[in-house]
XYZ file of C-alpha atoms in Angstrom:
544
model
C 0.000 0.000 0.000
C 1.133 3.272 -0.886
C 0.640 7.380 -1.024
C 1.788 8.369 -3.909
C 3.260 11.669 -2.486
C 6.194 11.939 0.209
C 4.295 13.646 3.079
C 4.533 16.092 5.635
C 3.688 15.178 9.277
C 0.789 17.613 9.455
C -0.594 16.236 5.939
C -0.617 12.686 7.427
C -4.267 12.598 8.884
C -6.427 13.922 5.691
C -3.940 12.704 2.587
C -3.992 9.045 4.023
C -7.509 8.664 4.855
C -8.236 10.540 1.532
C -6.159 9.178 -0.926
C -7.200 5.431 0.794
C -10.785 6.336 0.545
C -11.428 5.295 4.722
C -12.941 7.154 7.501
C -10.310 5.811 10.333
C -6.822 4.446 10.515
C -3.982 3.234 12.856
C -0.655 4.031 11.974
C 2.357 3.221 13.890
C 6.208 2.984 13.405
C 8.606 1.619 15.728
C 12.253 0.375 15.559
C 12.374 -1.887 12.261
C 11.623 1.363 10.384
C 8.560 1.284 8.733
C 5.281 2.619 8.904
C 2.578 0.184 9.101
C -1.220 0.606 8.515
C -4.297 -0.812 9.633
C -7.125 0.563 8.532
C -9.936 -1.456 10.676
C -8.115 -1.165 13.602
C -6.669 -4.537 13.965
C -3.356 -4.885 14.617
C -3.837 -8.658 12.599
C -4.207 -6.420 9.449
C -1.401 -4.271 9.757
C 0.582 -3.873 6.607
C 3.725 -1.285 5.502
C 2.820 1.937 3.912
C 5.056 3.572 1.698
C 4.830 7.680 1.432
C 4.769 7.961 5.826
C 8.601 8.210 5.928
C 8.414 11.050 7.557
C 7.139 9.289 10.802
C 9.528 6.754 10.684
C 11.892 10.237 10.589
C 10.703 11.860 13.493
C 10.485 8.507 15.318
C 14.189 8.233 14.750
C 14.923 11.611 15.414
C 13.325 11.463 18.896
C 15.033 8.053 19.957
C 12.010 6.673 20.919
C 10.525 3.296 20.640
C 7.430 3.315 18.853
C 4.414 6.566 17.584
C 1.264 4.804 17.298
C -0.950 7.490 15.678
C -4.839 6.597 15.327
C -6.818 9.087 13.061
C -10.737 9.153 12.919
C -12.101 11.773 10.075
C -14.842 13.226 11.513
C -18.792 12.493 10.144
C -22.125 11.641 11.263
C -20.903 8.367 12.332
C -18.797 9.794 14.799
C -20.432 12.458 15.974
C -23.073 9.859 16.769
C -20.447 7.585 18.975
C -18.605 10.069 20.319
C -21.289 11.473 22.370
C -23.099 8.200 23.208
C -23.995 8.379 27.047
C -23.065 11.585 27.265
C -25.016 14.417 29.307
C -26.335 17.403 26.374
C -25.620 14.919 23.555
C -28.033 16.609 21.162
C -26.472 20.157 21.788
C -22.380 18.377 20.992
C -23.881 16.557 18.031
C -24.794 20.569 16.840
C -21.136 21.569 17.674
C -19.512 19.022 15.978
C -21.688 19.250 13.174
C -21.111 23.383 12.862
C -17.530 22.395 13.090
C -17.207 20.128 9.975
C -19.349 22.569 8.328
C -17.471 25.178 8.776
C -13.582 23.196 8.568
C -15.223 20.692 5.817
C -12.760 18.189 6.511
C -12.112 17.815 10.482
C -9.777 14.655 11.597
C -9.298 13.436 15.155
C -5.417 12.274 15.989
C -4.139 10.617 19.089
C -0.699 9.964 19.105
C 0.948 7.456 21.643
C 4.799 7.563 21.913
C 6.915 4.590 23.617
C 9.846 5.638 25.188
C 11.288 2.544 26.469
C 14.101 1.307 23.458
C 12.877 -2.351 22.155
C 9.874 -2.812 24.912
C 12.672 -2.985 27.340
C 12.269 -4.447 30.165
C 9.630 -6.921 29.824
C 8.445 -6.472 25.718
C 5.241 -6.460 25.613
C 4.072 -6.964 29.215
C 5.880 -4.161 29.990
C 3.513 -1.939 31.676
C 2.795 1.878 30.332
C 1.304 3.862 32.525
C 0.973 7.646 31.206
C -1.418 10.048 30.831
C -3.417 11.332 27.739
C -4.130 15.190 27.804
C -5.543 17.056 25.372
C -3.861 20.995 25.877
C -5.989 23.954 23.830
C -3.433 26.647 24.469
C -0.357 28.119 22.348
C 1.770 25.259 23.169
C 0.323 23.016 20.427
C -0.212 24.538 16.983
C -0.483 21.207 14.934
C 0.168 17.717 14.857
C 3.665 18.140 14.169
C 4.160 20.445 17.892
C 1.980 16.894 19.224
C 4.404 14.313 18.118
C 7.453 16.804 19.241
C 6.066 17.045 22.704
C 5.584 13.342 23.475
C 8.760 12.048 23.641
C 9.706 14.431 26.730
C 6.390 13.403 28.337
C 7.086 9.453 27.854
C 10.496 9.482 29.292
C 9.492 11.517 31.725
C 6.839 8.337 32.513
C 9.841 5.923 32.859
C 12.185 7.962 35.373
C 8.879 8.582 37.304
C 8.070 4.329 37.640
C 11.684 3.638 38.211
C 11.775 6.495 40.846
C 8.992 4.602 42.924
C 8.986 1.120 42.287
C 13.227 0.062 41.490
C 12.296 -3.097 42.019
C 9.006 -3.745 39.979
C 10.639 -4.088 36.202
C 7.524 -4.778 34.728
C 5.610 -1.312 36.070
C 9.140 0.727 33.992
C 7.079 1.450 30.879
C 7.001 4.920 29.409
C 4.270 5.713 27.683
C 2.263 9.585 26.783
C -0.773 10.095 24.866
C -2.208 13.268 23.489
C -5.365 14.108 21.223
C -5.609 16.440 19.072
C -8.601 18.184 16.632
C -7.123 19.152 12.965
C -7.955 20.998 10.271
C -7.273 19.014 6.400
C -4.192 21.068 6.919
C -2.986 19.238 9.828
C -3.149 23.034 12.146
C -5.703 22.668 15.473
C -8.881 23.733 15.309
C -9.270 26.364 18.076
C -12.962 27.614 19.650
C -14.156 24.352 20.442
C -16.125 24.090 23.933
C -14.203 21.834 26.197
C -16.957 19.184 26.065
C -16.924 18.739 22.383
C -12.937 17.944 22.950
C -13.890 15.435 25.426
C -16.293 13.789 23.399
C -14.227 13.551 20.312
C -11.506 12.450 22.970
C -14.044 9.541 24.653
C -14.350 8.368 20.855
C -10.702 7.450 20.160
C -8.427 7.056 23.294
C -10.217 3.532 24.176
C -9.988 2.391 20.163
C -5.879 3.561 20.413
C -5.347 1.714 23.609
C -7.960 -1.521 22.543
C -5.055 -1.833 19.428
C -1.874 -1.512 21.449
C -3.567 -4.013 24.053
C -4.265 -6.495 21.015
C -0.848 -5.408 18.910
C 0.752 -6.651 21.957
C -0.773 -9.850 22.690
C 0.309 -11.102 19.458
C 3.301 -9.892 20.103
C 3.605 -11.514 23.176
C 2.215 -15.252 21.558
C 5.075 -14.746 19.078
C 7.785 -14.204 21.533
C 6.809 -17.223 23.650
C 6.049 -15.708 26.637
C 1.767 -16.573 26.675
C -0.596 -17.428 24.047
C -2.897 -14.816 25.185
C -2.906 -12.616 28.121
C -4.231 -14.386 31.915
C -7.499 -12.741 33.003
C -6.453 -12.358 36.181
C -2.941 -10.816 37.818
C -1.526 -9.537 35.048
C -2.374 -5.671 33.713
C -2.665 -4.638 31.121
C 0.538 -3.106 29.050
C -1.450 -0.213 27.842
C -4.038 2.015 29.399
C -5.829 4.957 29.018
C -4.986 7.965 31.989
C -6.502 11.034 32.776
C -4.279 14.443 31.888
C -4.705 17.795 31.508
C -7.847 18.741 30.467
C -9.337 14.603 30.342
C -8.971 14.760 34.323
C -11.272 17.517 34.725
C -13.958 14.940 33.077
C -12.464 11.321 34.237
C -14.410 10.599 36.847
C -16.816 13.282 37.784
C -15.729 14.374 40.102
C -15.986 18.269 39.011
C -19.571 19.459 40.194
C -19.368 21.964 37.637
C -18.884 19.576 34.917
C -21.540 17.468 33.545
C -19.435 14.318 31.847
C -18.287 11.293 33.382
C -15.823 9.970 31.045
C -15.489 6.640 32.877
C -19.170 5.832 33.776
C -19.817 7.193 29.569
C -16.905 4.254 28.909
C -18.938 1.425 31.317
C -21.912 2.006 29.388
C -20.631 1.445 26.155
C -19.023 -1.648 27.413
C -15.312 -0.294 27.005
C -12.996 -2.981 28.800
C -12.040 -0.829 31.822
C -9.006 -2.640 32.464
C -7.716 -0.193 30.352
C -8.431 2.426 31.870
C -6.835 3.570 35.057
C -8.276 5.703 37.617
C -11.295 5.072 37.481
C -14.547 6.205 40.280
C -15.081 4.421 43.398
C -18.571 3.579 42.264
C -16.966 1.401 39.539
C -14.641 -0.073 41.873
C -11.967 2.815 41.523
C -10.039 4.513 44.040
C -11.740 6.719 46.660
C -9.280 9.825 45.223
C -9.049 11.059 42.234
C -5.402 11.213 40.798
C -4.593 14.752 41.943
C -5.114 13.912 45.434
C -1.916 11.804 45.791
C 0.261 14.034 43.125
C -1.316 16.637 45.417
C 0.524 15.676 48.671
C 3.814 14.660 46.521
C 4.220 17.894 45.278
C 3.661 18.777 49.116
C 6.078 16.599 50.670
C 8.763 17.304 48.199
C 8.188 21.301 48.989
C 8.011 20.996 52.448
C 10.861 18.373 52.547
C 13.463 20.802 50.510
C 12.495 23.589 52.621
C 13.469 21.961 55.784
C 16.345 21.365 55.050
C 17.577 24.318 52.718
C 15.973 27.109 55.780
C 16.863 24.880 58.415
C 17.296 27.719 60.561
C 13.492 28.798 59.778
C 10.232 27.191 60.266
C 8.253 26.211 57.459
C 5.404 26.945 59.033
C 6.816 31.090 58.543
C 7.517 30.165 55.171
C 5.893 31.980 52.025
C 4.286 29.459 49.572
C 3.762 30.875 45.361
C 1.711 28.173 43.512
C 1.002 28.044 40.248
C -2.619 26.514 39.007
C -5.336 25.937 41.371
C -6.617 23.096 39.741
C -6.689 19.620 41.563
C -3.430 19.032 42.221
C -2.563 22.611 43.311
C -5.958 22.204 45.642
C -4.505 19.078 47.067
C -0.799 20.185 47.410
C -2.729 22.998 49.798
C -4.538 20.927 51.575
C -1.873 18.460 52.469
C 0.412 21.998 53.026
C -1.725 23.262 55.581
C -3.942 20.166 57.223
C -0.223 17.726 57.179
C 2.518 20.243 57.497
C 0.905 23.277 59.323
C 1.634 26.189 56.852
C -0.870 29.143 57.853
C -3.331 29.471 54.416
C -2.177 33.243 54.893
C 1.624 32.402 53.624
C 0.184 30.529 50.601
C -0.495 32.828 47.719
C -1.557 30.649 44.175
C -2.558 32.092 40.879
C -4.397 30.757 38.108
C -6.363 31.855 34.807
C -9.835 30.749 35.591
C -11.802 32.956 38.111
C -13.772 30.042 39.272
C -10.893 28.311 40.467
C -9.577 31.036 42.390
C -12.627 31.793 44.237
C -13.115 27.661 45.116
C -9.767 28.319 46.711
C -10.863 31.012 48.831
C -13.989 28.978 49.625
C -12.115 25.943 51.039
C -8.912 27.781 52.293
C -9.909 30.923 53.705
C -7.008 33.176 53.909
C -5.065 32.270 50.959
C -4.446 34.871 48.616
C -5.714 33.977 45.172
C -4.771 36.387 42.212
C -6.703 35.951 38.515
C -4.058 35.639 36.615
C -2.240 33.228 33.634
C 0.871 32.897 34.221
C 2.497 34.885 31.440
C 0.921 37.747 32.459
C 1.606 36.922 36.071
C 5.338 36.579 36.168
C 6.088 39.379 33.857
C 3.648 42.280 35.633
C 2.232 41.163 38.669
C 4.887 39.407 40.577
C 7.205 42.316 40.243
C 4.459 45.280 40.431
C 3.489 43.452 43.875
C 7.040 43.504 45.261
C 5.849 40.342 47.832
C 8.569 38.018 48.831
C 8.341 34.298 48.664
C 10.321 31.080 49.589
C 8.828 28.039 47.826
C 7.595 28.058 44.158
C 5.584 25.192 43.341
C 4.824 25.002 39.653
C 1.246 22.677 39.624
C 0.453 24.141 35.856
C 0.181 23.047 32.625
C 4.053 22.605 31.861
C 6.687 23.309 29.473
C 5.964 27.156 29.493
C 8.883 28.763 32.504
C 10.682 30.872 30.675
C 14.267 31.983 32.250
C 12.515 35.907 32.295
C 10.203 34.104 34.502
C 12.836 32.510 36.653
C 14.934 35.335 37.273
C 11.352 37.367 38.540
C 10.680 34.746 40.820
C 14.591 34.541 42.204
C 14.050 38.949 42.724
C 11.219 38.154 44.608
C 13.278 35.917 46.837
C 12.233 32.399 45.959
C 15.165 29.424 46.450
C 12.994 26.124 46.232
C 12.326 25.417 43.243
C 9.575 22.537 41.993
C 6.267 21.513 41.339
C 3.701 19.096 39.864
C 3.623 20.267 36.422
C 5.180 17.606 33.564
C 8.594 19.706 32.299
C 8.334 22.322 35.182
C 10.562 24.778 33.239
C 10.294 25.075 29.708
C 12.644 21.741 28.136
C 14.063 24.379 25.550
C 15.320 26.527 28.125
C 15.899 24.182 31.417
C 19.299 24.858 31.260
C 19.407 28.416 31.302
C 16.994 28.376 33.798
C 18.775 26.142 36.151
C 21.765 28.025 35.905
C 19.729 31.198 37.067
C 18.561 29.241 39.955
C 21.985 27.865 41.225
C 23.966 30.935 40.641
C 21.351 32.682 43.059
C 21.772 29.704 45.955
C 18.310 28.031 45.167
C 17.537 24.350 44.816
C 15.516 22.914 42.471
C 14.519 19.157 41.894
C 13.182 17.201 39.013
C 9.434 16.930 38.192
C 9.807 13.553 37.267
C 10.919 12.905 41.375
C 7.776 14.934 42.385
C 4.948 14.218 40.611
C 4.595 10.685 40.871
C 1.673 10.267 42.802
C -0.981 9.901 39.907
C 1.188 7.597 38.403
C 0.546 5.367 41.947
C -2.311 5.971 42.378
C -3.052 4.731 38.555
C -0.619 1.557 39.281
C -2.264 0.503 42.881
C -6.182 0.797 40.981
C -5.403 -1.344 38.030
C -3.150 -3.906 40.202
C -5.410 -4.029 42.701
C -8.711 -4.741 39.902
C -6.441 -7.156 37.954
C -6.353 -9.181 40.816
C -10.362 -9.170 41.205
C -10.824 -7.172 44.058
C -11.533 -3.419 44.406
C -9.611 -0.141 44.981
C -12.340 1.581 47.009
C -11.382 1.530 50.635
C -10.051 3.325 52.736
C -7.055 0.826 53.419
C -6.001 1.542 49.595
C -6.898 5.244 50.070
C -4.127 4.974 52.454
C -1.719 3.233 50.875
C -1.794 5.581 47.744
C -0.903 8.412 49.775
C 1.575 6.865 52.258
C 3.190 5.031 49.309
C 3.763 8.235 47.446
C 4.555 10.565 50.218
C 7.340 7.573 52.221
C 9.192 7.231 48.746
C 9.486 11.152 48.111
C 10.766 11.649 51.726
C 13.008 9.226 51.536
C 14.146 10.281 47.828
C 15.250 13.706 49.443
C 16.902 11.900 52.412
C 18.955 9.915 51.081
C 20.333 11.798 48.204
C 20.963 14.887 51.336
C 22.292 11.970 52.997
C 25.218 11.536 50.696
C 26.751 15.238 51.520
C 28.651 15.905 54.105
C 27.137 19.980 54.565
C 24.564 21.512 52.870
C 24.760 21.183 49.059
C 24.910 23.850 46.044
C 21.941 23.766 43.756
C 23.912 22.560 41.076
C 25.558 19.464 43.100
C 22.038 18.786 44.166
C 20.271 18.770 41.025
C 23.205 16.273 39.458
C 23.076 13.864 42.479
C 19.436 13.377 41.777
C 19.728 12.692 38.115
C 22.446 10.713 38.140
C 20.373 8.441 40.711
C 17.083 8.729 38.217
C 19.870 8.153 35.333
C 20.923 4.741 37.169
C 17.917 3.326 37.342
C 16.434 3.901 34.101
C 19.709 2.339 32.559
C 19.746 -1.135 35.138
C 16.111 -1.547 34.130
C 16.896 -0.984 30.112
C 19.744 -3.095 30.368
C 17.687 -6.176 31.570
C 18.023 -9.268 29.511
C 15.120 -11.330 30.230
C 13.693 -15.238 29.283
C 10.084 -15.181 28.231
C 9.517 -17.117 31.259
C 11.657 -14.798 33.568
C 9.219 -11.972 31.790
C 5.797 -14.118 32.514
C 6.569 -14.305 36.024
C 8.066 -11.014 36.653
C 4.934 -9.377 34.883
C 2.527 -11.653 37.410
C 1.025 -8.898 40.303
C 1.297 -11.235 42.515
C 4.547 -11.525 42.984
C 4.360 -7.732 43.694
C 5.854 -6.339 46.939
C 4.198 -2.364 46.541
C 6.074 -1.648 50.077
């Protein structure tokens, strides 16, 4: 099969479903170089595709593993099954439909990257855990600034697992997802209301991860390691996650927002094995996700700021937080309810009015400031003249500029770190470390911070695939003690290994080179297909 033009990445999704006359596609390239095609979604009935180089390109250019890209073209079909179960169906179906009108050809991409070089450790059991997001702000332009982004995100996934379970090969998977909505031109379609994304988004996350689930089972039967995967103990390698933007809708949990993604999934019988974190009322945790990333983000802070003012109480300590979304609401809480820090020394800014004022509701005495954060760092931080000690970064990621890191370190901020996926801007990370350690500050990784969704995630599909559920109180606990124990102890023992207080720089080094460790034992594992059947087997799990 073949296009009989050399494409561009952002021409992929409307020239191949064009020029093959079809309505939706899988496409994915991985380490032997080609791009394969399936264009009924079964991973039996893949087959090359010449005219795709270009992904195989940017594959190799990234270093990754594998881009698995599913398209869906937009039409009445979809529209239909993309809003199926869902709360104001009749009023998305009009959306959508205004949209095509208007864009006449509208396509639907989510890409998947795989960091982890040839499946290491365990091939195809090896679990991915990652989340899929869907971000409608000026970081992503096209599909092209989609399948750039990923790779970060995915590795990012891999030092986070090895960071919290060494000893659990089979959980070192790294995996991202994100969705986009494209014009024929391969650009994203902006103005669309936040449910429309999510329906369009309900649609085609559960068909990409349904064809890595299968893709890998025949992998697995032609490796030797099972004919098919065991309905009980084992996870699955893939699964859908909730993200920026998705987690707003994943479980409900929003009163503001009407859709459920998860109970929409249950009723159109999408295998929730699949799908991680999902509502106590369908066995899932009792927390949503940003509880336990929450109180990471939290303990990390708090943890740093011990022992970098060790002459000052953190409880006289000024807190600057970026987002007030879940995770900044929960890094709060645990702040103040945990670690004592008066609600009048936290100050946290965020776009959305609504969010600010929720704040305000359930911490009274926080300062809360209407801001984004471009506009924040650049004019209102300075113009206040307020000094701070702790920045904690809970936002979207990927957007701290070194002009924004040099107005936090003139308002007096040290600690550096936060919640947020690529907590300074990856382009510019070294520039803006260097700002931070020539002014004495500290600042540690995201990917040691921010692990606690990624737990939580873990513990809920472990503890389903083993027929029992994640809604008590005893697993409530363990999510937050698991995630909370191992950051403590991260700090601890990398402080442990100076002899006085560290510089920023030494700091920052010891940490990665620890991170770096790790991910290279677990990619350098050699492993039997039995060794990988039993290591893959939950039971044989020790979480603690």
């Amino acid at each position: 099969m073949s296009i009989q033009i050399k494409l561009l990445l952002n021409e992929i999704p409307h020239h191949t479903l064009t020029s093959l006359g079809i309505n939706r596609a899988v496409l994915m390239t991985s380490e032997n170089g080609k791009v394969m095609i399936t264009t009924d979604l079964n991973p039996e009935n893949l087959r090359e595709i010449n005219g795709l180089e270009v992904l195989s390109e940017t594959r190799q250019e990234e270093e990754v593993h594998s881009i698995t890209m599913t398209v869906l073209k937009l039409d009445e079909q979809l529209m239909h099954e993309a809003t199926e179960h869902l709360p104001n169906r009749y009023r998305l179906i009009s959306e959508l439909d205004t949209i095509l009108k208007h864009n006449k050809d509208v396509y639907v991409a989510y890409v998947i990257t795989h960091y982890n070089p040839q499946q290491k450790p365990c091939g195809p059991l090896t679990v991915n855990i990652g989340g899929d997001c869907y971000r409608n702000d000026d970081a992503i332009k096209d599909l092209t600034s989609i399948l750039r982004r990923t790779k970060d995100l995915a590795k990012a996934m891999l030092k986070k697992s090895v960071m919290i379970f060494p000893d659990i090969p089979a959980l070192h998977g790294g995996k991202k997802g994100e969705w986009i909505i494209l014009n024929k031109d391969g650009e994203k379609i902006d103005g669309i209301s936040e449910e429309a994304i999510i329906a369009l988004g309900s649609a085609i996350i559960p068909k990409g991860i349904l064809f890595l689930n299968r893709y890998k089972e025949l992998q697995a039967k032609q490796m030797g390691i099972c004919d098919s995967f065991p309905q009980q103990n084992y996870m699955k390698p893939d699964s859908g996650s909730p993200d920026v933007l998705s987690g707003i809708f994943w479980r409900g949990d929003r009163k503001d927002k009407d859709i459920n993604l998860c109970e929409s999934w249950a009723k159109r019988n999408v295998d929730l094995h699949g799908i991680t974190c999902l509502p106590h009322n369908l066995g899932g945790t009792l927390d949503p996700s940003a509880r336990p990333t929450g109180y990471g983000v939290a303990t990390t802070a708090i943890e740093l700021a011990k022992n970098y003012y060790s002459d000052r109480s953190v409880q006289e300590l000024k807190f600057l937080i970026e987002a007030a979304g879940g995770v900044g609401r929960n890094a709060i809480e645990s702040l103040t309810q945990i670690h004592g820090v008066p609600t009048q020394n936290i100050t946290v800014f965020d776009r959305a009015d609504a969010a600010c004022k929720f704040m305000q509701e359930r911490f009274p005495g926080i300062h809360t400031i209407t801001l984004g954060h471009k506009d924040f760092y650049l004019w209102r931080l300075a113009n206040d003249k307020i000094q701070y000690d702790v920045w904690i970064n809970n936002g979207e990621g990927d957007n701290t500029t070194p002009q924004y890191i040099a107005e936090l370190i003139a308002c007096g901020v040290r600690i550096f770190c936060g919640g947020a996926n690529n907590f300074l801007e990856v382009a510019t990370e070294k520039e803006n470390l260097q700002k931070i350690f020539s002014a004495g500050g500290w600042a540690w990784p995201d990917s040691a911070t921010s692990a606690g969704g990624w737990t939580l995630a873990v513990i809920d599909v472990m503890t389903r695939c083993q027929g029992q559920k994640s809604n008590t109180v005893e697993k409530q606990k363990q999510i937050l003690d698991t995630i909370t124990s191992r950051n403590t102890k991260l700090i601890q023992d990398v402080l442990a290994t100076f002899p006085e207080k560290p510089a920023g720089q030494q700091l920052w080094d010891r940490v990665e080179k620890l991170i770096q460790e790790r991910v290279v034992k677990t990619l350098n594992l050699e492993l039997s297909p039995e060794e990988i059947f039993k290591l893959a087997d939950t039971s044989n799990w020790k979480l603690t």
